[in-house]
Short mmCIF file of C-alpha atoms and ligand atoms in Angstrom, two decimals:
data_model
loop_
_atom_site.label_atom_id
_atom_site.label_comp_id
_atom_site.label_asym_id
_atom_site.label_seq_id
_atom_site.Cartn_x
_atom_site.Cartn_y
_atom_site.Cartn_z
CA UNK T 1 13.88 -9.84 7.31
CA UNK T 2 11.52 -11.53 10.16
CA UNK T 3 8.09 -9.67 10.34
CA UNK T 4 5.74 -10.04 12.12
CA UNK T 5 2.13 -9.65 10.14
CA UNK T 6 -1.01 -9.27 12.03
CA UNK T 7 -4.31 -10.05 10.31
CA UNK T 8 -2.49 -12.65 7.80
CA UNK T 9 -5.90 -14.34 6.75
CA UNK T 10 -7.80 -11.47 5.72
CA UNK T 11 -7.82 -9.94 2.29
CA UNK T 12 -4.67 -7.61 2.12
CA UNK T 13 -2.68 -8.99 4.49
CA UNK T 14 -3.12 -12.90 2.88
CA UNK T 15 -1.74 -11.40 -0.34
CA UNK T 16 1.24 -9.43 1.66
CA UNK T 17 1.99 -12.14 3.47
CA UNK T 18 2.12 -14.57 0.02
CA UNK T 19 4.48 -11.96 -1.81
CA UNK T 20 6.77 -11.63 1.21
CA UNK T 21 7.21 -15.03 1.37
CA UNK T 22 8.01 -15.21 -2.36
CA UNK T 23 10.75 -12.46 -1.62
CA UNK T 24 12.25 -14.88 1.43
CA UNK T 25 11.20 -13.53 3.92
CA UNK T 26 9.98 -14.79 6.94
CA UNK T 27 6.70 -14.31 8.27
CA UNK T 28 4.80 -14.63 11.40
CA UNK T 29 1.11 -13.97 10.96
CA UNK T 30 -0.23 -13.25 14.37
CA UNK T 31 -4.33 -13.07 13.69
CA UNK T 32 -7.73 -14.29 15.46
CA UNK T 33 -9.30 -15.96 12.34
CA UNK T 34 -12.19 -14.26 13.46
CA UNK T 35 -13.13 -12.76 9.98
CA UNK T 36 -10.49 -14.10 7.97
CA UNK T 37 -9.55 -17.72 7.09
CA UNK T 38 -7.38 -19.98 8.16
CA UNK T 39 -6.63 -21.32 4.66
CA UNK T 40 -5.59 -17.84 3.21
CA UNK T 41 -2.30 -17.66 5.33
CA UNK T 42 0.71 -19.17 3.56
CA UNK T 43 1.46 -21.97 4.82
CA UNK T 44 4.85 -20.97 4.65
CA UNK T 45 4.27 -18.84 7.33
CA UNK T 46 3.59 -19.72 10.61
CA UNK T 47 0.27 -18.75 12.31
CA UNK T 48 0.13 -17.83 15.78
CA UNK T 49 -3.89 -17.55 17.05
CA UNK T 50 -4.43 -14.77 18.80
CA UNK T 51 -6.17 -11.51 19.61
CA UNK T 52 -4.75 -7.67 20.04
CA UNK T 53 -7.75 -7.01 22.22
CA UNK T 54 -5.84 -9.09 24.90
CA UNK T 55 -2.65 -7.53 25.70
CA UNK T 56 -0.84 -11.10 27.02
CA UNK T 57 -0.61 -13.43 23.38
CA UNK T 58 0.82 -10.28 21.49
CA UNK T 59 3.54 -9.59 24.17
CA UNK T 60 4.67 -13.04 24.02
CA UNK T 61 4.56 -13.27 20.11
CA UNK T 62 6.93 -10.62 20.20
CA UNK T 63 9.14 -11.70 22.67
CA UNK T 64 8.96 -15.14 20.82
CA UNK T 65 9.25 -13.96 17.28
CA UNK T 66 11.08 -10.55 17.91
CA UNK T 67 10.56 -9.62 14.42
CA UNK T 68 12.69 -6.85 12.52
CA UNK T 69 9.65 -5.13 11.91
CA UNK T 70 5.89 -5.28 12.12
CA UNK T 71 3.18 -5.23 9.50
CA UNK T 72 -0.50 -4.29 10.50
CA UNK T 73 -3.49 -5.44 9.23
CA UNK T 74 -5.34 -6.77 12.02
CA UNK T 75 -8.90 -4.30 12.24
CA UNK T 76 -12.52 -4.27 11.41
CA UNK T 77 -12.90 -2.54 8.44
CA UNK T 78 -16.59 -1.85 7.54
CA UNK T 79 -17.91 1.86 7.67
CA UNK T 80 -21.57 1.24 7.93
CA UNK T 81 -20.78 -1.43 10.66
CA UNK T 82 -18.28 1.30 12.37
CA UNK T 83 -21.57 3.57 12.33
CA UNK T 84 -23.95 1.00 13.76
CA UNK T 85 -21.25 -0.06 16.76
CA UNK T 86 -18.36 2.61 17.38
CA UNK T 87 -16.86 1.12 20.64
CA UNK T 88 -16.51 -2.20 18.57
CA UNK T 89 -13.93 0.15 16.01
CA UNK T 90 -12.56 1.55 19.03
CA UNK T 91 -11.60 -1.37 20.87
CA UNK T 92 -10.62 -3.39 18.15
CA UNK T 93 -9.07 -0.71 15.67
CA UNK T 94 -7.41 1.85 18.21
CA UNK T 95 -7.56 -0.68 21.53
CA UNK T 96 -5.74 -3.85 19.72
CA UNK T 97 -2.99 -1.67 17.92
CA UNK T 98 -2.13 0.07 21.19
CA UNK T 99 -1.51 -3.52 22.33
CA UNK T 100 0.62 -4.56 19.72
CA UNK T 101 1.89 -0.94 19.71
CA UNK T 102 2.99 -1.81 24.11
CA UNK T 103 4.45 -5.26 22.89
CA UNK T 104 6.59 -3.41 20.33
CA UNK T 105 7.72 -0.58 22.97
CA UNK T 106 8.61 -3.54 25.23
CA UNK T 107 10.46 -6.05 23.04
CA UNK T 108 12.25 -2.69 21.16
CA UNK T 109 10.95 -3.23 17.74
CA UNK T 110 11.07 0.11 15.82
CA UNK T 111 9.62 0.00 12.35
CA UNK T 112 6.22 -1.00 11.81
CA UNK T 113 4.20 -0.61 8.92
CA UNK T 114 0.36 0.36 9.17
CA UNK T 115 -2.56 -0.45 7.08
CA UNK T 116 -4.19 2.77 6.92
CA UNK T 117 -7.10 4.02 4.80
CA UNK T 118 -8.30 7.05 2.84
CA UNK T 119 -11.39 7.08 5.05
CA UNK T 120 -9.01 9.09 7.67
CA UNK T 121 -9.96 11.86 5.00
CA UNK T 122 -13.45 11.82 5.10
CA UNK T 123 -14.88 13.60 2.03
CA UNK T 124 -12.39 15.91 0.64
CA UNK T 125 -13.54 18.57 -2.03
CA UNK T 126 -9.90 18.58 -4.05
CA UNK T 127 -8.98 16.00 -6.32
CA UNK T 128 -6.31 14.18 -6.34
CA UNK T 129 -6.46 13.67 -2.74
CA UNK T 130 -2.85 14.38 -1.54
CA UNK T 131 -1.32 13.44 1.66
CA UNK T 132 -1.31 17.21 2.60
CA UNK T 133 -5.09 17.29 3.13
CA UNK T 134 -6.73 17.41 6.37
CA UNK T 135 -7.99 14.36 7.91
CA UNK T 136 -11.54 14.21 9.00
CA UNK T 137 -12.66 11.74 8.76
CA UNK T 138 -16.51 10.95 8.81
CA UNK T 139 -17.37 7.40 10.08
CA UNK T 140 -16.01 5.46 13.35
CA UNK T 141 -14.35 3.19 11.15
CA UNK T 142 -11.88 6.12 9.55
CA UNK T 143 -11.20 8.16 13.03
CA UNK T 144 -10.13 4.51 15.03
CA UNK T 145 -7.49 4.28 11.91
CA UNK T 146 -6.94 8.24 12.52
CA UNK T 147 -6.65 7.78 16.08
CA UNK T 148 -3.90 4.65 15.90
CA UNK T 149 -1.89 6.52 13.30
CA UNK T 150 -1.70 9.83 15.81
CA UNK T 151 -0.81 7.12 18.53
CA UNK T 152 2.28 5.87 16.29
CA UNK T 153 3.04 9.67 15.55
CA UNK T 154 3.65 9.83 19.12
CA UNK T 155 5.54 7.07 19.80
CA UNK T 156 7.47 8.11 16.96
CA UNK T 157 8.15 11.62 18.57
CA UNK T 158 8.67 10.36 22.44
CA UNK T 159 9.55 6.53 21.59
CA UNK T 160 11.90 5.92 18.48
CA UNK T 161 9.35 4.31 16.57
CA UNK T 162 9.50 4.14 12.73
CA UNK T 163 6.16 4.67 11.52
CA UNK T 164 4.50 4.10 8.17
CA UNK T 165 0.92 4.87 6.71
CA UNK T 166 -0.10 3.35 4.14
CA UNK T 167 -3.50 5.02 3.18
CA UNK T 168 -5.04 2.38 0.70
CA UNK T 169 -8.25 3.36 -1.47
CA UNK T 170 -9.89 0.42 -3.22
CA UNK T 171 -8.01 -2.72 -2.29
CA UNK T 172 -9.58 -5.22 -5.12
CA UNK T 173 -7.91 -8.11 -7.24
CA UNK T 174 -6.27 -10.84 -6.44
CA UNK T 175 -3.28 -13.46 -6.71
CA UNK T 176 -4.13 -17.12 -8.21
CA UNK T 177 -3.81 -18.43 -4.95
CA UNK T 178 -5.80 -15.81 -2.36
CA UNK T 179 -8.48 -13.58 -3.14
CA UNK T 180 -11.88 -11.37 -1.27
CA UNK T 181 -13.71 -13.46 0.91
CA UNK T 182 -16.34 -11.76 3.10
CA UNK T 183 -18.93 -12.59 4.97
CA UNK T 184 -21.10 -10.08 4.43
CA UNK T 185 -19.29 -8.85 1.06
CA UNK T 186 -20.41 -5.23 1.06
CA UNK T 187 -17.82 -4.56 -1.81
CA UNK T 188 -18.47 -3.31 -5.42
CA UNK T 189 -16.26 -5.88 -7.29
CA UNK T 190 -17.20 -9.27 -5.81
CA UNK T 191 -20.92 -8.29 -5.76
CA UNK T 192 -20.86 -7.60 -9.12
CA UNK T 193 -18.61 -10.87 -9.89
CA UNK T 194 -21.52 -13.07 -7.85
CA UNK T 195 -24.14 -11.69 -10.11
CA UNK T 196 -21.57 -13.34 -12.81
CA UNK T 197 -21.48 -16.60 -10.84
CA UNK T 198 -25.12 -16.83 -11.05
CA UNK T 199 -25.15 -15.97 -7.37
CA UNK T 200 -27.13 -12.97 -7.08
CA UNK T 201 -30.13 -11.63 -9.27
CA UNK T 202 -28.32 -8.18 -9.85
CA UNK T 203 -26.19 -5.71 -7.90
CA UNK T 204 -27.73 -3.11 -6.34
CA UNK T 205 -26.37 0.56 -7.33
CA UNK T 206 -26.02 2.96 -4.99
CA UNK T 207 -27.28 6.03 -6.16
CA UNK T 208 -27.53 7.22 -9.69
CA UNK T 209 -27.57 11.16 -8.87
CA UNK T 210 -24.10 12.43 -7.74
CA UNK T 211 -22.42 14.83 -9.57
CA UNK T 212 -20.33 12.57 -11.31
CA UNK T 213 -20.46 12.56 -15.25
CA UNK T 214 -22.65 9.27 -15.19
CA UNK T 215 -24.48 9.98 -11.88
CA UNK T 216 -22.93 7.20 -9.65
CA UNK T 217 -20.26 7.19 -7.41
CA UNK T 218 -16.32 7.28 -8.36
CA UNK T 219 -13.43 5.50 -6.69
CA UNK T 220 -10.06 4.64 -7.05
CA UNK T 221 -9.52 0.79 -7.45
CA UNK T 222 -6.09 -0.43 -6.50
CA UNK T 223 -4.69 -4.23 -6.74
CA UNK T 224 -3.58 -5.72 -3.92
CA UNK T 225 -0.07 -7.26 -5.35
CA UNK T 226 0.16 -3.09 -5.62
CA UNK T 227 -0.57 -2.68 -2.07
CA UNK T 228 1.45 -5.86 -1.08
CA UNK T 229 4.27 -4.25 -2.97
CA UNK T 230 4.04 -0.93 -1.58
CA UNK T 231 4.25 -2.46 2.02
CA UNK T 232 7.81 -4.67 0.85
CA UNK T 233 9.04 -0.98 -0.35
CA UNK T 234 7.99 0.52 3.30
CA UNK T 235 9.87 -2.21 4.73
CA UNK T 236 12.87 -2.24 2.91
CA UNK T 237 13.69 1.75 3.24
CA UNK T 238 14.27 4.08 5.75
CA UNK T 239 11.27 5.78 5.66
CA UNK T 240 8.33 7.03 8.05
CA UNK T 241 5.13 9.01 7.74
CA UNK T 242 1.72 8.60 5.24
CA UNK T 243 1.18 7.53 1.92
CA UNK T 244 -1.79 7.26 -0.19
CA UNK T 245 -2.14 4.40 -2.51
CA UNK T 246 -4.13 4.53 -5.80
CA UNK T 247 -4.02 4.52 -9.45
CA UNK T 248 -4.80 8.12 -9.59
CA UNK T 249 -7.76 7.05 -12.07
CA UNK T 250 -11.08 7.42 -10.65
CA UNK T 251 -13.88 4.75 -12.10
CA UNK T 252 -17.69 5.30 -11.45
CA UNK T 253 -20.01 2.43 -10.75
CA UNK T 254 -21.68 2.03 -14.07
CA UNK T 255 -18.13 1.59 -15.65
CA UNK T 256 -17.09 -0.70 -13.37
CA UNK T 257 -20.04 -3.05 -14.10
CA UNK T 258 -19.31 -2.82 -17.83
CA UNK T 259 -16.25 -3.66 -16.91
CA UNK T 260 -16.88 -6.82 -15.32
CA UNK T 261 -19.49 -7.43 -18.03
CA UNK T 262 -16.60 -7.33 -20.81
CA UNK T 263 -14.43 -9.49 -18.34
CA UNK T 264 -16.92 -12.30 -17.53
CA UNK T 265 -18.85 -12.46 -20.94
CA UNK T 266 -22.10 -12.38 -18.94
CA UNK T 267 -24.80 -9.93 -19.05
CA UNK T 268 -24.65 -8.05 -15.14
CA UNK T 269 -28.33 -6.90 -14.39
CA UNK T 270 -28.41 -3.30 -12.32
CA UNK T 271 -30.82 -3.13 -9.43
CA UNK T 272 -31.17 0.86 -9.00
CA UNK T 273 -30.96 1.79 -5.45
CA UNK T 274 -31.11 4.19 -2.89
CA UNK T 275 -27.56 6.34 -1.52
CA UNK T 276 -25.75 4.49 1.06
CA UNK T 277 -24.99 6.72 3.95
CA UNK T 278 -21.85 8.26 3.73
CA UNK T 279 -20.58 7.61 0.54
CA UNK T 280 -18.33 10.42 -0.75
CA UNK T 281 -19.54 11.33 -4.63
CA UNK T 282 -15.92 10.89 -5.45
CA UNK T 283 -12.44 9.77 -3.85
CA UNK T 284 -8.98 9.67 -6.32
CA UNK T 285 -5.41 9.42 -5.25
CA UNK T 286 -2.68 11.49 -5.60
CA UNK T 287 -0.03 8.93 -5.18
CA UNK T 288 3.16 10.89 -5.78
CA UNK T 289 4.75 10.55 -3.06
CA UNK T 290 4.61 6.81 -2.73
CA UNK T 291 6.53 7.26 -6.90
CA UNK T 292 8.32 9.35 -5.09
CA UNK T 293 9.88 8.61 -2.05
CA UNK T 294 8.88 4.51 -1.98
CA UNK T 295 9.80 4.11 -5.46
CA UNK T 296 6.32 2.69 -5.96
CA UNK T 297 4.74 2.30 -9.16
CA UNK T 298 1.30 -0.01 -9.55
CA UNK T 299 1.93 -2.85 -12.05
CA UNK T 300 -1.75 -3.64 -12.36
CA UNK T 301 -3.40 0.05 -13.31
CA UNK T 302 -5.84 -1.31 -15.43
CA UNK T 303 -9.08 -1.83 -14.52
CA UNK T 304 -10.02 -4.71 -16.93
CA UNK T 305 -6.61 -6.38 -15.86
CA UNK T 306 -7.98 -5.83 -11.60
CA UNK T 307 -11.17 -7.49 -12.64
CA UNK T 308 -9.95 -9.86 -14.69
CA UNK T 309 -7.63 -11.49 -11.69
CA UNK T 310 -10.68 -10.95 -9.41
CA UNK T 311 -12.92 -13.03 -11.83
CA UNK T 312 -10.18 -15.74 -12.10
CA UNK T 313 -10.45 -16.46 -8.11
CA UNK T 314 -13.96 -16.11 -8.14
CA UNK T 315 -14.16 -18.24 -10.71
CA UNK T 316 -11.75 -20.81 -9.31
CA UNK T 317 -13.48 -20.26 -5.53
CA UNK T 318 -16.94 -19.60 -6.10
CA UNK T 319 -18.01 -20.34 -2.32
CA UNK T 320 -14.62 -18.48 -1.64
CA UNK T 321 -12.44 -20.29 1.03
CA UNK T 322 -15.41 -22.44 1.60
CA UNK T 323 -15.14 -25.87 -0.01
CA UNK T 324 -18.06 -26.88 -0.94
N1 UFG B 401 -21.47 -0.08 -4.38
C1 UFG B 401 -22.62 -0.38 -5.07
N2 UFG B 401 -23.13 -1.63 -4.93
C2 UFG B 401 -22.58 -2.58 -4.13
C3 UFG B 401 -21.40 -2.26 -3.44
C4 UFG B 401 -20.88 -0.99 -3.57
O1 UFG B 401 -23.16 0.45 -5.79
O2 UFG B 401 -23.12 -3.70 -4.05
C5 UFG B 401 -20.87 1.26 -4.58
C6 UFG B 401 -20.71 2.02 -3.29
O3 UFG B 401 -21.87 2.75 -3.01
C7 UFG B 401 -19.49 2.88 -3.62
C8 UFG B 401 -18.66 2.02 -4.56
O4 UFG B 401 -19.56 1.05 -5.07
O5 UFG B 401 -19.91 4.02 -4.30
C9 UFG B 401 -17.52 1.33 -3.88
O6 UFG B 401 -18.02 0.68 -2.72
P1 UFG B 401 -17.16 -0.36 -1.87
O7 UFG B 401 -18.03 -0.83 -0.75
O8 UFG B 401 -16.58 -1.39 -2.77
O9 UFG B 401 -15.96 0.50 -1.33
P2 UFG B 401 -15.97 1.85 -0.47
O10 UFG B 401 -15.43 2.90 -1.38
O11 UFG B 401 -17.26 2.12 0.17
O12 UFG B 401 -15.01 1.44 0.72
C10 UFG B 401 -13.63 1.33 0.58
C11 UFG B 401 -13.09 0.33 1.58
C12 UFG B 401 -13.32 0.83 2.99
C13 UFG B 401 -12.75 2.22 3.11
C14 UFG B 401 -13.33 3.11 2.06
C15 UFG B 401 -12.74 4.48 2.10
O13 UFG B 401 -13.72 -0.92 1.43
O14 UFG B 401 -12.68 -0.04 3.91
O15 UFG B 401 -13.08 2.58 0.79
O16 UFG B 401 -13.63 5.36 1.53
F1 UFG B 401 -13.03 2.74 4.32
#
C-alpha cells in the first residue's frame, strides 16, 4: 500500500512509520518538524515539509502522492497546554485535519486512519472504559480530537469516507531505533528514566491522595510497536469506527517508579507534589473490540518489558535526537 502519514517525526507516528516500512510499504510522511524531528522519520520514507494549517502543501501532497490511504498523527497533544491556549488545539487539531480531511475529499482517497485519544472520554466512572461510553471530554486538547473524529463521522455518512479511531491511552516504549523525545517532556516514563540518567534530582508525583489503592494516579500504559501494529491492522481491513487501545491493566504511579527502579538498577528519588489539574484518579481500557474485530493483540503487555525498551533508547539517546 502507499500511505500517506502525517506527523512522521513525532513519537507514534516515527514508530508507525518504521514498522510500515518494515512490512513494505511505502510511506510518505507529510509533517512540519515543528515538534518532532527530522531524524526520527525513516529515511526510507520520504518527507514532504509541510503544515495542515495551510490548506495549499497538503492538497498537492495528495495529488502528488495519491496514497491508498491516510494515517494521522499530525496534532498538539498536551492537555495542560490545550487548557492554557484552546484556539491553538483548535486550529491545529480540528483546523489542520479538516485540511487534510478537503485534500482527501478532493483527490478521492477513502480510508484514513486517525490517531485518536482516550481524553475524548474525559473522566469516566466505569472501568474498563469501553468504546460504548460517552465522550466528554474535559480539556481543549480531548474535544479538538472529539470534534475531528465527528467531522470524519460525517464525511463518512455524506462523503464515502472510511474512518478509523484509534483511541490510544498511554503511548510509552520504544523501538531500538526511535523513541520519546519532548521538549517539554511532561510524561511519567521519560521523567522518571531522566532521574535514572542522572538528569533530574527526582520526579515529581502528582498527588498521593486519590482513591486508588496506593493513593496516586492509575493509567493504562501501552507500547507503541502495539499502537503501530494496531494502525497496520486498521489499514489492512475493511473496517471503520473507534477503538480503544490498552493493556486493560491499570498501573499507579508509585508502581511505575519501582518499576523503572528494578529496570535501571538505580535508586529513583520521589519529589511529593501537588494534583495536576485534570488528572482523572484512574483511566483502563477495555480493548475488546480492537481483539475483536482488528484481530489486535499487544505483544508488549508487560510493564517491566515497556520500560525496559524505553530505558534502552534513553540510554542509547540520552539528549534524545539531540547529538550532543
Ligand atoms: N505524572 C507524575 N509525574 C510526572 C509526570 C506524570 O506524577 O512527572 C503522573 C500524572 O499526574 C499522571 C500519570 O503520571 O497521573 C501519567 O501522566 P502522563 O503525563 O504520562 O500521561 P497522561 O495520562 O496525563 O496523558 C496521556 C497522554 C495524553 C492524553 C492522556 C489521556 O499523554 O496525550 O493520556 O488521558 F491526552
Amino acid at each position: 500500500m502507499k500511505i500517506l502519514l502525517t506527523g512522521g517525526s513525532g513519537y507514534i507516528g516515527s514508530v508507525t512509520t518504521e514498522l510500515l516500512c518494515d512490512d513494505g510499504h511505502e510511506v510518505v510522511v507529510f509533517d512540519n518538524l515543528e515538534r518532532g524531528h527530522r531524524e526520527a522519520v525513516d529515511p526510507r520514507a520520504k518527507l514532504m515539509v509541510g503544515d495542515l494549517r495551510d490548506p495549499q502543501p497538503i492538497r498537492e501532497a495528495m495529488r502528488q502522492a495519491k496514497p491508498d490511504a491516510v494515517v494521522h498523527f499530525a496534532a498538539y497533544a498536551l492537555v495542560g497546554e490545550s487548557m492554557q491556549d484552546p484556539h491553538m488545539y483548535f486550529e491545529n487539531n480540528l483546523g489542520g485535519g479538516l485540511n487534510l480531511l478537503a485534500a482527501m475529499l478532493e483527490s478521492g482517497v477513502k480510508k484514513i486512519i486517525f490517531s485518536s485519544t482516550c481524553a475524548t472520554y474525559g473522566q469516566p466512572e466505569v472501568m474498563p472504559m469501553t468504546e460504548a461510553l460517552p465522550q466528554k471530554p474535559t480539556n481543549p486538547y480531548g474535544e479538538s480530537k472529539l470534534m475531528f473524529e465527528t467531522a470524519l463521522r460525517w464525511a463518512q455518512e455524506r462523503n464515502g469516507i472510511q474512518p478509523v479511531f484509534l483511541r490510544y491511552f498511554n503511548a510509552c516504549g520504544a523501538t531500538e531505533k526511535y523513541g520519546e523525545d519532548h521538549d517539554p517532556e511532561t510524561h511519567l516514563i521519560p521523567n522518571v528514566l531522566k532521574v535514572a540518567l542522572g538528569q533530574a534530582p527526582a520526579v515529581p508525583v502528582f498527588g498521593n491522595d486519590y482513591p486508588t489503592p496506593d493513593g496516586t494516579c492509575i493509567r493504562d500504559y501501552i507500547h507503541i510497536v502495539d499502537l503501530a501494529r494496531a494502525h497496520i491492522l486498521a489499514l489492512e481491513k475493511e473496517v471503520t469506527g473507534a477503538f480503544n487501545l490498552g493493556t486493560g491493566t491499570g498501573f499507579s504511579v508509585q508502581q511505575v517508579v519501582e518499576t523503572c527502579q528494578q529496570v535501571t538498577g538505580h535508586e529513583i528519588p520521589v519529589a511529593l507534589s501537588p494534583r495536576r489539574p485534570g488528572d482523572p484518579a484512574c483511566l483502563v481500557a477495555g480493548a475488546t473490540k480492537a481483539h475483536e474485530v482488528l484481530g489486535w493483540q499487544p505483544r508488549y503487555p508487560d510493564l517491566q518489558t515497556i520500560v525496559q525498551h524505553a530505558w534502552n533508547w534513553h540510554h542509547a539517546h540520552p539528549h534524545g535526537y539531540r547529538k550532543e
